[in-house]
Amino acid sequence: MLLLVPQITEIEKIIGYTFKDKALIETAFTHASFSHENNVESNEKLEFLGDSVLNFVIAELLYLTAMEDEGGMTVSRASIVSREPLAAAVEKMGLLKYLKTGVGANRTKNWSTKFRSNLFEAVLGAIYLDGGMENAKHFVYNHLGRDIAQSDAIDYKSRLQEYKQARFNDLQLEYNTTDNGNGEFVSKVYLGGELIGEGKGKKKKLAERVAAGAALKKLNIF
């Protein structure tokens, strides 16, 4: 095995998914440079698959929640799935230390944005193959959630209002948003007095948008 069992367990805990086929996680963390030197399969095919899965997940989310036309949704999707947020997610999760690379690649201390974003896509591709689309969606939402919530295309508040008017028009939808004193706003959204979502953001509007998104998820709207 390229990865030790404790390492695989650590990775699964970090990404929030337990693999049935551990070989997939091995492949996901095998860089092409290591593959060429050791005659094993690299993660490049998983990267390719993960890229397609990611584009579908975000496209579906925009279709369900965005208030834009096709052109606007295309621009928004490109922003959300760009290399920077994927690379930042990999950095935050601390996944690079598990990646198996060749001798030459190991000499590079500052991995490029593309290098890190490719790993995100490889892991996503592996999760999709092992656990299907729902688990792939959970990975994307959990680790790109802030970037998704900050996209102006995702109008969670309008979608939540539409849902409320269609299903619970007699109930009141309210947001209670306060400054927590740490440079962040905390918002709680209530439907008929019941707490259905919470969110944080550096701006009041963003906190309320995140709270509405959490409410939609709790209500199984998407």
Short mmCIF file of C-alpha atoms in Angstrom, two decimals, residues 14-143:
data_model
loop_
_atom_site.label_atom_id
_atom_site.label_comp_id
_atom_site.label_asym_id
_atom_site.label_seq_id
_atom_site.Cartn_x
_atom_site.Cartn_y
_atom_site.Cartn_z
CA ILE A 14 -10.76 15.11 7.22
CA ILE A 15 -12.83 14.82 4.05
CA GLY A 16 -15.89 13.47 5.84
CA TYR A 17 -16.26 10.27 3.85
CA THR A 18 -15.29 6.62 4.52
CA PHE A 19 -14.31 4.61 1.45
CA LYS A 20 -15.53 1.11 0.79
CA ASP A 21 -12.79 0.63 -1.83
CA LYS A 22 -9.57 1.87 -0.23
CA ALA A 23 -7.74 1.48 -3.55
CA LEU A 24 -9.59 4.56 -4.81
CA ILE A 25 -8.21 6.74 -2.05
CA GLU A 26 -4.73 5.36 -2.79
CA THR A 27 -5.07 6.39 -6.42
CA ALA A 28 -6.52 9.79 -5.57
CA PHE A 29 -3.36 10.62 -3.61
CA THR A 30 -0.89 9.38 -6.23
CA HIS A 31 0.62 12.21 -8.27
CA ALA A 32 1.75 11.58 -11.84
CA SER A 33 5.39 12.12 -10.85
CA PHE A 34 5.18 9.25 -8.33
CA SER A 35 3.27 7.14 -10.84
CA HIS A 36 5.98 7.47 -13.49
CA GLU A 37 8.76 6.56 -11.07
CA ASN A 38 6.97 3.61 -9.45
CA ASN A 39 4.82 2.20 -12.29
CA VAL A 40 1.48 2.68 -10.50
CA GLU A 41 -1.71 4.41 -11.58
CA SER A 42 -1.82 8.17 -11.09
CA ASN A 43 -4.78 10.30 -10.02
CA GLU A 44 -5.09 12.05 -13.41
CA LYS A 45 -8.17 10.10 -14.52
CA LEU A 46 -9.83 10.81 -11.18
CA GLU A 47 -9.01 14.51 -11.65
CA PHE A 48 -10.75 14.44 -15.02
CA LEU A 49 -13.82 12.76 -13.56
CA GLY A 50 -13.87 15.01 -10.50
CA ASP A 51 -13.77 18.11 -12.68
CA SER A 52 -16.90 16.95 -14.52
CA VAL A 53 -18.69 15.99 -11.29
CA LEU A 54 -17.88 19.38 -9.74
CA ASN A 55 -19.22 21.25 -12.77
CA PHE A 56 -22.44 19.23 -12.64
CA VAL A 57 -22.94 19.75 -8.89
CA ILE A 58 -22.53 23.52 -9.17
CA ALA A 59 -24.59 23.70 -12.37
CA GLU A 60 -27.45 21.87 -10.66
CA LEU A 61 -27.21 24.10 -7.61
CA LEU A 62 -27.32 27.23 -9.76
CA TYR A 63 -30.29 25.86 -11.69
CA LEU A 64 -32.17 25.32 -8.43
CA THR A 65 -31.22 28.53 -6.66
CA ALA A 66 -29.81 31.19 -9.00
CA MET A 67 -31.82 34.14 -10.25
CA GLU A 68 -29.78 34.50 -13.46
CA ASP A 69 -30.04 33.57 -17.11
CA GLU A 70 -27.84 30.93 -18.78
CA GLY A 71 -24.99 33.34 -19.44
CA GLY A 72 -24.97 34.58 -15.87
CA MET A 73 -25.03 31.07 -14.47
CA THR A 74 -22.11 30.09 -16.71
CA VAL A 75 -20.03 32.97 -15.35
CA SER A 76 -21.00 32.17 -11.75
CA ARG A 77 -20.17 28.49 -12.15
CA ALA A 78 -16.74 29.32 -13.58
CA SER A 79 -16.03 31.49 -10.56
CA ILE A 80 -17.08 28.86 -8.01
CA VAL A 81 -15.19 25.97 -9.64
CA SER A 82 -12.02 27.97 -10.40
CA ARG A 83 -8.67 26.77 -9.12
CA GLU A 84 -8.35 29.24 -6.26
CA PRO A 85 -11.24 28.04 -4.07
CA LEU A 86 -10.37 24.39 -4.72
CA ALA A 87 -6.72 25.00 -3.82
CA ALA A 88 -7.74 26.90 -0.69
CA ALA A 89 -10.01 24.01 0.38
CA VAL A 90 -7.15 21.52 -0.01
CA GLU A 91 -4.88 23.82 1.98
CA LYS A 92 -7.45 24.19 4.75
CA MET A 93 -7.98 20.43 4.96
CA GLY A 94 -4.23 19.82 5.08
CA LEU A 95 -4.34 17.11 2.40
CA LEU A 96 -1.05 17.84 0.62
CA LYS A 97 1.02 16.02 3.22
CA TYR A 98 -0.65 12.74 2.19
CA LEU A 99 0.01 13.15 -1.54
CA LYS A 100 2.58 10.73 -2.96
CA THR A 101 4.92 12.53 -5.34
CA GLY A 102 8.08 11.69 -7.24
CA VAL A 103 11.58 12.73 -6.23
CA GLY A 104 11.57 15.79 -8.49
CA ALA A 105 8.20 17.03 -7.31
CA ASN A 106 9.18 16.60 -3.67
CA ARG A 107 11.76 19.33 -4.08
CA THR A 108 9.03 21.86 -4.75
CA LYS A 109 8.01 23.47 -1.47
CA ASN A 110 5.30 25.82 -2.67
CA TRP A 111 2.82 23.75 -4.63
CA SER A 112 1.04 25.66 -7.38
CA THR A 113 -2.66 26.50 -7.26
CA LYS A 114 -3.26 24.05 -10.12
CA PHE A 115 -1.40 21.32 -8.26
CA ARG A 116 -3.63 21.73 -5.19
CA SER A 117 -6.89 22.15 -7.11
CA ASN A 118 -6.15 18.95 -9.04
CA LEU A 119 -6.01 17.05 -5.76
CA PHE A 120 -9.45 18.37 -4.79
CA GLU A 121 -10.86 17.10 -8.09
CA ALA A 122 -9.15 13.71 -7.71
CA VAL A 123 -10.62 13.21 -4.25
CA LEU A 124 -14.06 14.25 -5.51
CA GLY A 125 -13.79 11.81 -8.41
CA ALA A 126 -12.87 9.00 -6.04
CA ILE A 127 -15.80 9.80 -3.72
CA TYR A 128 -18.19 9.81 -6.68
CA LEU A 129 -17.01 6.39 -7.88
CA ASP A 130 -17.15 4.91 -4.39
CA GLY A 131 -20.27 6.52 -2.97
CA GLY A 132 -22.27 8.09 -5.79
CA MET A 133 -23.48 11.60 -6.51
CA GLU A 134 -25.06 12.36 -3.13
CA ASN A 135 -21.79 11.79 -1.27
CA ALA A 136 -19.96 13.81 -3.92
CA LYS A 137 -22.40 16.68 -3.37
CA HIS A 138 -21.87 16.54 0.39
CA PHE A 139 -18.11 16.82 -0.11
CA VAL A 140 -18.50 19.84 -2.39
CA TYR A 141 -21.01 21.60 -0.14
CA ASN A 142 -19.00 20.91 3.00
CA HIS A 143 -15.65 22.11 1.64
#
